[in-house]
Amino acid sequence: MNVVEPIADAVTGGLAARAVEPRTGLDESGHTTERACLNCGTPLAGDYCHACGQHAHVHRSLGAFGHDLLHGVFHFEGKIWRTLPMLAWRPGELTRRYIDGQRASFVSPIALFLFGVFLMFAVVSQLPSNSLIDTSQLQAGLENGVKESEAKLRDLATQRTRAVAAGDQAAIARIDRTIASQNEDIALARDIAKDGTAGALTHASDDAPTSVAALNDAYLKAKKNPELLFFKLKSNGYKYSWALIPLSLPLMWLLFPFSRRWRLYDHTVFVTYSLCFMTLLVVTGSLYRLTGLPGVGLLTLIPPVHMYRQLRGAYSLSSLSALWRAAVLSVGSFSIVILFGIGLVLLGLFD
């Protein structure tokens, strides 16, 4: 459907309504002239309602609508460009200033987190899978493995010929089993080289991996349609990304156990801003990977440094205190990501 048509209909309808009912409490400039708040009905005593905070004089003109749209975009953009540099270079100061009450100057952590997650999945989903991971070494390893297996097959064929000539049935059976195993390895390596993990899953055995019926059913469904499983993983990752925040809070509490100075709210703001940076780092790394320039692996060194700077600034820690906490937080964060990934796999299997 043409996107312009509904917009044009809305504008036309608004102009028609204005022509039919031109007077609805507006002055000539398009401002309302009510003496009570249009939102909550409280009598007005200034430019803003002291009860709900809404502006006393709202606009009801098309020009004012465009003004509000531009103001909203550039106001958010202004806060973004004030927040992002501090998030990158002075994350501890950003966290501390937000916790201490400077809310209007910066984008809130949850709003920035949602923006970062949306941007990350939007960018990553549009990139080819081989642009995110350097698969050249994997491909080379698979090719070498196939060549080695083929060489073993030639040796096994020679051994089998000798065993047949000698009439050694036990040796023939043993060699046949080894040949079958080598052929399976070659087929698996070629599937992985061609289709990645989906190829490996499709090539997997149909035998039940466990004695639990529910797990077996989930395994067979994933094997039958691995693309659907990966789609669910991506969808659930976007949908449940917020779960990383509560999963990280126990770790933050352990870094400051029984502290009366630092409370869960402080930890929540810290974790959310930290996750914002990590999502934007993934976006940056993904786009940098497309350039083909070397050194993308060095980006993995940034998170521990960022955690150290944020810990030291947000919690007023000494260098040594921030250093050991950053080390623990780095290891713990990796464990949390693994736990989150396991949860996504289980959701994808049983959804």
PDB file of C-alpha atoms in Angstrom, residues 91-340:
ATOM      1  CA  PRO A  91      30.425   6.399  31.578  1.00  0.00           C
ATOM      2  CA  GLY A  92      30.961   6.614  35.315  1.00  0.00           C
ATOM      3  CA  GLU A  93      30.231  10.333  35.399  1.00  0.00           C
ATOM      4  CA  LEU A  94      27.140   9.841  33.223  1.00  0.00           C
ATOM      5  CA  THR A  95      25.841   7.117  35.548  1.00  0.00           C
ATOM      6  CA  ARG A  96      26.517   9.126  38.690  1.00  0.00           C
ATOM      7  CA  ARG A  97      24.995  12.350  37.347  1.00  0.00           C
ATOM      8  CA  TYR A  98      21.847  10.544  36.235  1.00  0.00           C
ATOM      9  CA  ILE A  99      21.495   8.787  39.590  1.00  0.00           C
ATOM     10  CA  ASP A 100      22.029  12.073  41.419  1.00  0.00           C
ATOM     11  CA  GLY A 101      19.087  13.629  39.598  1.00  0.00           C
ATOM     12  CA  GLN A 102      20.277  15.172  36.326  1.00  0.00           C
ATOM     13  CA  ARG A 103      17.550  13.516  34.289  1.00  0.00           C
ATOM     14  CA  ALA A 104      16.589  16.226  31.791  1.00  0.00           C
ATOM     15  CA  SER A 105      20.106  16.554  30.382  1.00  0.00           C
ATOM     16  CA  PHE A 106      20.527  12.940  29.278  1.00  0.00           C
ATOM     17  CA  VAL A 107      18.576  10.186  27.589  1.00  0.00           C
ATOM     18  CA  SER A 108      17.273   7.815  30.234  1.00  0.00           C
ATOM     19  CA  PRO A 109      19.082   4.465  30.418  1.00  0.00           C
ATOM     20  CA  ILE A 110      16.009   2.404  29.539  1.00  0.00           C
ATOM     21  CA  ALA A 111      15.148   4.611  26.533  1.00  0.00           C
ATOM     22  CA  LEU A 112      18.729   4.426  25.300  1.00  0.00           C
ATOM     23  CA  PHE A 113      18.776   0.672  25.897  1.00  0.00           C
ATOM     24  CA  LEU A 114      15.644   0.127  23.813  1.00  0.00           C
ATOM     25  CA  PHE A 115      17.061   2.348  21.087  1.00  0.00           C
ATOM     26  CA  GLY A 116      20.370   0.457  21.145  1.00  0.00           C
ATOM     27  CA  VAL A 117      18.725  -2.973  21.052  1.00  0.00           C
ATOM     28  CA  PHE A 118      16.473  -1.956  18.163  1.00  0.00           C
ATOM     29  CA  LEU A 119      19.427  -0.521  16.266  1.00  0.00           C
ATOM     30  CA  MET A 120      21.595  -3.567  16.950  1.00  0.00           C
ATOM     31  CA  PHE A 121      19.056  -6.093  15.706  1.00  0.00           C
ATOM     32  CA  ALA A 122      18.123  -3.879  12.760  1.00  0.00           C
ATOM     33  CA  VAL A 123      21.758  -3.651  11.662  1.00  0.00           C
ATOM     34  CA  VAL A 124      22.767  -7.235  12.419  1.00  0.00           C
ATOM     35  CA  SER A 125      19.700  -8.708  10.714  1.00  0.00           C
ATOM     36  CA  GLN A 126      20.530  -6.851   7.496  1.00  0.00           C
ATOM     37  CA  LEU A 127      24.136  -7.982   7.376  1.00  0.00           C
ATOM     38  CA  PRO A 128      25.258 -11.269   5.826  1.00  0.00           C
ATOM     39  CA  SER A 129      26.188 -13.809   8.462  1.00  0.00           C
ATOM     40  CA  ASN A 130      29.744 -14.128   7.212  1.00  0.00           C
ATOM     41  CA  SER A 131      30.272 -10.393   7.717  1.00  0.00           C
ATOM     42  CA  LEU A 132      29.981 -10.733  11.481  1.00  0.00           C
ATOM     43  CA  ILE A 133      32.445 -13.575  11.978  1.00  0.00           C
ATOM     44  CA  ASP A 134      35.701 -14.206  10.197  1.00  0.00           C
ATOM     45  CA  THR A 135      34.981 -17.606   8.660  1.00  0.00           C
ATOM     46  CA  SER A 136      38.140 -17.849   6.557  1.00  0.00           C
ATOM     47  CA  GLN A 137      40.021 -19.846   9.189  1.00  0.00           C
ATOM     48  CA  LEU A 138      36.994 -22.074   9.753  1.00  0.00           C
ATOM     49  CA  GLN A 139      36.674 -22.739   6.026  1.00  0.00           C
ATOM     50  CA  ALA A 140      40.385 -23.509   5.768  1.00  0.00           C
ATOM     51  CA  GLY A 141      40.162 -25.886   8.719  1.00  0.00           C
ATOM     52  CA  LEU A 142      37.183 -27.679   7.208  1.00  0.00           C
ATOM     53  CA  GLU A 143      38.940 -28.040   3.861  1.00  0.00           C
ATOM     54  CA  ASN A 144      42.042 -29.458   5.534  1.00  0.00           C
ATOM     55  CA  GLY A 145      39.884 -31.845   7.537  1.00  0.00           C
ATOM     56  CA  VAL A 146      38.150 -33.076   4.387  1.00  0.00           C
ATOM     57  CA  LYS A 147      41.507 -33.635   2.672  1.00  0.00           C
ATOM     58  CA  GLU A 148      42.827 -35.589   5.648  1.00  0.00           C
ATOM     59  CA  SER A 149      39.670 -37.718   5.784  1.00  0.00           C
ATOM     60  CA  GLU A 150      39.886 -38.433   2.061  1.00  0.00           C
ATOM     61  CA  ALA A 151      43.522 -39.503   2.484  1.00  0.00           C
ATOM     62  CA  LYS A 152      42.462 -41.829   5.306  1.00  0.00           C
ATOM     63  CA  LEU A 153      39.755 -43.271   3.065  1.00  0.00           C
ATOM     64  CA  ARG A 154      42.332 -44.132   0.422  1.00  0.00           C
ATOM     65  CA  ASP A 155      44.483 -45.861   3.050  1.00  0.00           C
ATOM     66  CA  LEU A 156      41.439 -47.700   4.387  1.00  0.00           C
ATOM     67  CA  ALA A 157      40.528 -48.841   0.878  1.00  0.00           C
ATOM     68  CA  THR A 158      44.020 -50.311   0.511  1.00  0.00           C
ATOM     69  CA  GLN A 159      43.750 -52.024   3.904  1.00  0.00           C
ATOM     70  CA  ARG A 160      40.338 -53.428   3.017  1.00  0.00           C
ATOM     71  CA  THR A 161      41.686 -54.886  -0.233  1.00  0.00           C
ATOM     72  CA  ARG A 162      44.392 -56.671   1.710  1.00  0.00           C
ATOM     73  CA  ALA A 163      41.897 -57.910   4.319  1.00  0.00           C
ATOM     74  CA  VAL A 164      39.628 -59.279   1.586  1.00  0.00           C
ATOM     75  CA  ALA A 165      42.564 -61.067  -0.026  1.00  0.00           C
ATOM     76  CA  ALA A 166      43.486 -62.561   3.345  1.00  0.00           C
ATOM     77  CA  GLY A 167      39.876 -63.483   4.121  1.00  0.00           C
ATOM     78  CA  ASP A 168      39.983 -61.653   7.474  1.00  0.00           C
ATOM     79  CA  GLN A 169      36.275 -60.966   8.095  1.00  0.00           C
ATOM     80  CA  ALA A 170      36.857 -59.255  11.440  1.00  0.00           C
ATOM     81  CA  ALA A 171      39.298 -56.793   9.883  1.00  0.00           C
ATOM     82  CA  ILE A 172      36.900 -56.157   6.999  1.00  0.00           C
ATOM     83  CA  ALA A 173      34.047 -55.336   9.397  1.00  0.00           C
ATOM     84  CA  ARG A 174      36.284 -53.037  11.442  1.00  0.00           C
ATOM     85  CA  ILE A 175      37.542 -51.222   8.342  1.00  0.00           C
ATOM     86  CA  ASP A 176      33.986 -50.833   7.000  1.00  0.00           C
ATOM     87  CA  ARG A 177      32.903 -49.155  10.238  1.00  0.00           C
ATOM     88  CA  THR A 178      35.868 -46.781  10.043  1.00  0.00           C
ATOM     89  CA  ILE A 179      35.094 -45.979   6.400  1.00  0.00           C
ATOM     90  CA  ALA A 180      31.466 -45.200   7.272  1.00  0.00           C
ATOM     91  CA  SER A 181      32.601 -42.918  10.091  1.00  0.00           C
ATOM     92  CA  GLN A 182      35.023 -41.075   7.802  1.00  0.00           C
ATOM     93  CA  ASN A 183      32.292 -40.580   5.188  1.00  0.00           C
ATOM     94  CA  GLU A 184      29.991 -39.102   7.837  1.00  0.00           C
ATOM     95  CA  ASP A 185      32.731 -36.714   8.947  1.00  0.00           C
ATOM     96  CA  ILE A 186      33.310 -35.579   5.370  1.00  0.00           C
ATOM     97  CA  ALA A 187      29.589 -35.028   4.769  1.00  0.00           C
ATOM     98  CA  LEU A 188      29.263 -33.076   8.020  1.00  0.00           C
ATOM     99  CA  ALA A 189      32.253 -30.859   7.206  1.00  0.00           C
ATOM    100  CA  ARG A 190      30.840 -30.089   3.764  1.00  0.00           C
ATOM    101  CA  ASP A 191      27.415 -29.292   5.231  1.00  0.00           C
ATOM    102  CA  ILE A 192      28.946 -26.896   7.751  1.00  0.00           C
ATOM    103  CA  ALA A 193      31.046 -25.242   5.042  1.00  0.00           C
ATOM    104  CA  LYS A 194      27.961 -24.790   2.875  1.00  0.00           C
ATOM    105  CA  ASP A 195      25.162 -23.959   5.338  1.00  0.00           C
ATOM    106  CA  GLY A 196      26.916 -23.277   8.639  1.00  0.00           C
ATOM    107  CA  THR A 197      25.292 -24.476  11.851  1.00  0.00           C
ATOM    108  CA  ALA A 198      22.022 -25.160  10.055  1.00  0.00           C
ATOM    109  CA  GLY A 199      23.809 -27.660   7.833  1.00  0.00           C
ATOM    110  CA  ALA A 200      25.320 -29.409  10.830  1.00  0.00           C
ATOM    111  CA  LEU A 201      21.941 -29.616  12.544  1.00  0.00           C
ATOM    112  CA  THR A 202      20.256 -31.010   9.444  1.00  0.00           C
ATOM    113  CA  HIS A 203      22.974 -33.635   9.097  1.00  0.00           C
ATOM    114  CA  ALA A 204      22.690 -34.683  12.746  1.00  0.00           C
ATOM    115  CA  SER A 205      21.419 -38.099  13.686  1.00  0.00           C
ATOM    116  CA  ASP A 206      17.709 -38.821  13.977  1.00  0.00           C
ATOM    117  CA  ASP A 207      18.330 -40.932  17.040  1.00  0.00           C
ATOM    118  CA  ALA A 208      16.835 -39.606  20.266  1.00  0.00           C
ATOM    119  CA  PRO A 209      19.615 -37.808  22.170  1.00  0.00           C
ATOM    120  CA  THR A 210      17.950 -38.231  25.578  1.00  0.00           C
ATOM    121  CA  SER A 211      15.340 -40.317  27.316  1.00  0.00           C
ATOM    122  CA  VAL A 212      13.109 -37.252  27.857  1.00  0.00           C
ATOM    123  CA  ALA A 213      10.302 -37.216  25.305  1.00  0.00           C
ATOM    124  CA  ALA A 214       9.855 -33.426  25.335  1.00  0.00           C
ATOM    125  CA  LEU A 215      13.552 -32.843  24.636  1.00  0.00           C
ATOM    126  CA  ASN A 216      13.535 -35.414  21.857  1.00  0.00           C
ATOM    127  CA  ASP A 217      10.522 -33.790  20.186  1.00  0.00           C
ATOM    128  CA  ALA A 218      12.145 -30.364  20.404  1.00  0.00           C
ATOM    129  CA  TYR A 219      15.392 -31.753  18.970  1.00  0.00           C
ATOM    130  CA  LEU A 220      13.634 -33.374  16.020  1.00  0.00           C
ATOM    131  CA  LYS A 221      11.672 -30.180  15.257  1.00  0.00           C
ATOM    132  CA  ALA A 222      14.877 -28.143  15.277  1.00  0.00           C
ATOM    133  CA  LYS A 223      16.594 -30.703  13.050  1.00  0.00           C
ATOM    134  CA  LYS A 224      13.706 -30.672  10.600  1.00  0.00           C
ATOM    135  CA  ASN A 225      13.566 -26.874  10.316  1.00  0.00           C
ATOM    136  CA  PRO A 226      16.759 -25.233  11.631  1.00  0.00           C
ATOM    137  CA  GLU A 227      15.958 -21.938   9.886  1.00  0.00           C
ATOM    138  CA  LEU A 228      12.833 -21.599  12.034  1.00  0.00           C
ATOM    139  CA  LEU A 229      14.892 -22.236  15.162  1.00  0.00           C
ATOM    140  CA  PHE A 230      17.390 -19.515  14.252  1.00  0.00           C
ATOM    141  CA  PHE A 231      14.552 -17.115  13.452  1.00  0.00           C
ATOM    142  CA  LYS A 232      13.074 -17.780  16.887  1.00  0.00           C
ATOM    143  CA  LEU A 233      16.469 -17.216  18.490  1.00  0.00           C
ATOM    144  CA  LYS A 234      16.782 -13.832  16.816  1.00  0.00           C
ATOM    145  CA  SER A 235      13.192 -12.862  17.578  1.00  0.00           C
ATOM    146  CA  ASN A 236      13.392 -13.952  21.211  1.00  0.00           C
ATOM    147  CA  GLY A 237      16.748 -12.248  21.589  1.00  0.00           C
ATOM    148  CA  TYR A 238      15.158  -8.952  20.592  1.00  0.00           C
ATOM    149  CA  LYS A 239      12.009  -9.585  22.611  1.00  0.00           C
ATOM    150  CA  TYR A 240      13.682 -10.661  25.843  1.00  0.00           C
ATOM    151  CA  SER A 241      16.842  -8.564  25.720  1.00  0.00           C
ATOM    152  CA  TRP A 242      15.548  -6.638  28.745  1.00  0.00           C
ATOM    153  CA  ALA A 243      16.087  -9.822  30.809  1.00  0.00           C
ATOM    154  CA  LEU A 244      19.816  -9.086  30.775  1.00  0.00           C
ATOM    155  CA  ILE A 245      19.149  -6.281  33.257  1.00  0.00           C
ATOM    156  CA  PRO A 246      17.647  -8.388  36.091  1.00  0.00           C
ATOM    157  CA  LEU A 247      20.096 -11.197  35.318  1.00  0.00           C
ATOM    158  CA  SER A 248      22.977  -8.787  35.937  1.00  0.00           C
ATOM    159  CA  LEU A 249      21.686  -7.279  39.175  1.00  0.00           C
ATOM    160  CA  PRO A 250      22.711 -10.187  41.469  1.00  0.00           C
ATOM    161  CA  LEU A 251      26.256  -9.919  40.146  1.00  0.00           C
ATOM    162  CA  MET A 252      26.325  -6.186  40.834  1.00  0.00           C
ATOM    163  CA  TRP A 253      25.006  -6.789  44.343  1.00  0.00           C
ATOM    164  CA  LEU A 254      27.804  -9.296  44.965  1.00  0.00           C
ATOM    165  CA  LEU A 255      30.339  -6.626  44.029  1.00  0.00           C
ATOM    166  CA  PHE A 256      28.944  -4.388  46.789  1.00  0.00           C
ATOM    167  CA  PRO A 257      27.352  -6.813  49.286  1.00  0.00           C
ATOM    168  CA  PHE A 258      25.207  -5.344  52.059  1.00  0.00           C
ATOM    169  CA  SER A 259      26.130  -1.817  51.013  1.00  0.00           C
ATOM    170  CA  ARG A 260      23.945   0.923  52.468  1.00  0.00           C
ATOM    171  CA  ARG A 261      25.399   3.524  50.134  1.00  0.00           C
ATOM    172  CA  TRP A 262      24.774   1.755  46.839  1.00  0.00           C
ATOM    173  CA  ARG A 263      21.303   0.359  46.320  1.00  0.00           C
ATOM    174  CA  LEU A 264      19.601  -1.680  43.622  1.00  0.00           C
ATOM    175  CA  TYR A 265      18.504   1.455  41.781  1.00  0.00           C
ATOM    176  CA  ASP A 266      22.132   2.532  41.392  1.00  0.00           C
ATOM    177  CA  HIS A 267      23.049  -0.933  40.126  1.00  0.00           C
ATOM    178  CA  THR A 268      20.122  -0.926  37.690  1.00  0.00           C
ATOM    179  CA  VAL A 269      21.153   2.385  36.146  1.00  0.00           C
ATOM    180  CA  PHE A 270      24.759   1.165  35.951  1.00  0.00           C
ATOM    181  CA  VAL A 271      23.815  -2.121  34.276  1.00  0.00           C
ATOM    182  CA  THR A 272      21.432  -0.503  31.803  1.00  0.00           C
ATOM    183  CA  TYR A 273      23.902   2.141  30.666  1.00  0.00           C
ATOM    184  CA  SER A 274      26.590  -0.543  30.398  1.00  0.00           C
ATOM    185  CA  LEU A 275      24.322  -2.682  28.214  1.00  0.00           C
ATOM    186  CA  CYS A 276      23.569   0.390  26.088  1.00  0.00           C
ATOM    187  CA  PHE A 277      27.262   0.764  25.378  1.00  0.00           C
ATOM    188  CA  MET A 278      27.670  -2.930  24.578  1.00  0.00           C
ATOM    189  CA  THR A 279      24.801  -2.926  22.069  1.00  0.00           C
ATOM    190  CA  LEU A 280      26.205   0.142  20.330  1.00  0.00           C
ATOM    191  CA  LEU A 281      29.637  -1.508  20.331  1.00  0.00           C
ATOM    192  CA  VAL A 282      28.142  -4.521  18.533  1.00  0.00           C
ATOM    193  CA  VAL A 283      26.664  -2.166  15.930  1.00  0.00           C
ATOM    194  CA  THR A 284      30.009  -0.417  15.494  1.00  0.00           C
ATOM    195  CA  GLY A 285      31.891  -3.709  15.224  1.00  0.00           C
ATOM    196  CA  SER A 286      29.415  -5.104  12.699  1.00  0.00           C
ATOM    197  CA  LEU A 287      29.723  -2.058  10.457  1.00  0.00           C
ATOM    198  CA  TYR A 288      33.503  -1.967  10.859  1.00  0.00           C
ATOM    199  CA  ARG A 289      33.665  -5.631   9.865  1.00  0.00           C
ATOM    200  CA  LEU A 290      32.056  -4.720   6.536  1.00  0.00           C
ATOM    201  CA  THR A 291      34.966  -2.430   5.663  1.00  0.00           C
ATOM    202  CA  GLY A 292      37.319  -5.398   5.577  1.00  0.00           C
ATOM    203  CA  LEU A 293      39.915  -3.548   7.642  1.00  0.00           C
ATOM    204  CA  PRO A 294      41.967  -5.549  10.156  1.00  0.00           C
ATOM    205  CA  GLY A 295      41.784  -5.198  13.908  1.00  0.00           C
ATOM    206  CA  VAL A 296      38.107  -5.903  14.534  1.00  0.00           C
ATOM    207  CA  GLY A 297      39.150  -8.416  17.189  1.00  0.00           C
ATOM    208  CA  LEU A 298      40.647  -5.586  19.237  1.00  0.00           C
ATOM    209  CA  LEU A 299      37.110  -4.408  19.973  1.00  0.00           C
ATOM    210  CA  THR A 300      36.816  -7.285  22.438  1.00  0.00           C
ATOM    211  CA  LEU A 301      39.293  -5.447  24.676  1.00  0.00           C
ATOM    212  CA  ILE A 302      37.001  -2.445  25.008  1.00  0.00           C
ATOM    213  CA  PRO A 303      34.260  -3.871  27.321  1.00  0.00           C
ATOM    214  CA  PRO A 304      36.571  -4.581  30.304  1.00  0.00           C
ATOM    215  CA  VAL A 305      38.123  -1.116  30.008  1.00  0.00           C
ATOM    216  CA  HIS A 306      34.687   0.478  29.789  1.00  0.00           C
ATOM    217  CA  MET A 307      33.492  -1.476  32.832  1.00  0.00           C
ATOM    218  CA  TYR A 308      36.538  -0.314  34.777  1.00  0.00           C
ATOM    219  CA  ARG A 309      35.958   3.345  33.903  1.00  0.00           C
ATOM    220  CA  GLN A 310      32.250   3.140  34.652  1.00  0.00           C
ATOM    221  CA  LEU A 311      32.780   1.386  37.981  1.00  0.00           C
ATOM    222  CA  ARG A 312      35.407   3.844  39.109  1.00  0.00           C
ATOM    223  CA  GLY A 313      33.360   6.906  38.187  1.00  0.00           C
ATOM    224  CA  ALA A 314      29.908   5.718  39.229  1.00  0.00           C
ATOM    225  CA  TYR A 315      30.896   4.263  42.602  1.00  0.00           C
ATOM    226  CA  SER A 316      33.833   6.578  43.449  1.00  0.00           C
ATOM    227  CA  LEU A 317      36.274   3.661  43.667  1.00  0.00           C
ATOM    228  CA  SER A 318      40.036   3.609  43.815  1.00  0.00           C
ATOM    229  CA  SER A 319      41.974   2.233  40.855  1.00  0.00           C
ATOM    230  CA  LEU A 320      42.676  -1.104  42.535  1.00  0.00           C
ATOM    231  CA  SER A 321      39.110  -1.515  43.805  1.00  0.00           C
ATOM    232  CA  ALA A 322      37.666  -0.729  40.381  1.00  0.00           C
ATOM    233  CA  LEU A 323      40.183  -3.030  38.704  1.00  0.00           C
ATOM    234  CA  TRP A 324      39.316  -6.224  40.582  1.00  0.00           C
ATOM    235  CA  ARG A 325      35.604  -5.492  40.357  1.00  0.00           C
ATOM    236  CA  ALA A 326      35.920  -4.941  36.602  1.00  0.00           C
ATOM    237  CA  ALA A 327      37.704  -8.293  36.281  1.00  0.00           C
ATOM    238  CA  VAL A 328      34.957 -10.082  38.219  1.00  0.00           C
ATOM    239  CA  LEU A 329      32.271  -8.224  36.287  1.00  0.00           C
ATOM    240  CA  SER A 330      33.833  -9.173  32.939  1.00  0.00           C
ATOM    241  CA  VAL A 331      33.887 -12.875  33.783  1.00  0.00           C
ATOM    242  CA  GLY A 332      30.421 -12.719  35.323  1.00  0.00           C
ATOM    243  CA  SER A 333      29.011 -10.870  32.310  1.00  0.00           C
ATOM    244  CA  PHE A 334      30.315 -13.585  30.007  1.00  0.00           C
ATOM    245  CA  SER A 335      28.557 -16.182  32.163  1.00  0.00           C
ATOM    246  CA  ILE A 336      25.340 -14.152  32.075  1.00  0.00           C
ATOM    247  CA  VAL A 337      25.470 -13.968  28.274  1.00  0.00           C
ATOM    248  CA  ILE A 338      25.903 -17.756  28.122  1.00  0.00           C
ATOM    249  CA  LEU A 339      22.962 -18.214  30.500  1.00  0.00           C
ATOM    250  CA  PHE A 340      20.866 -15.833  28.409  1.00  0.00           C
TER     251      PHE A 340
END
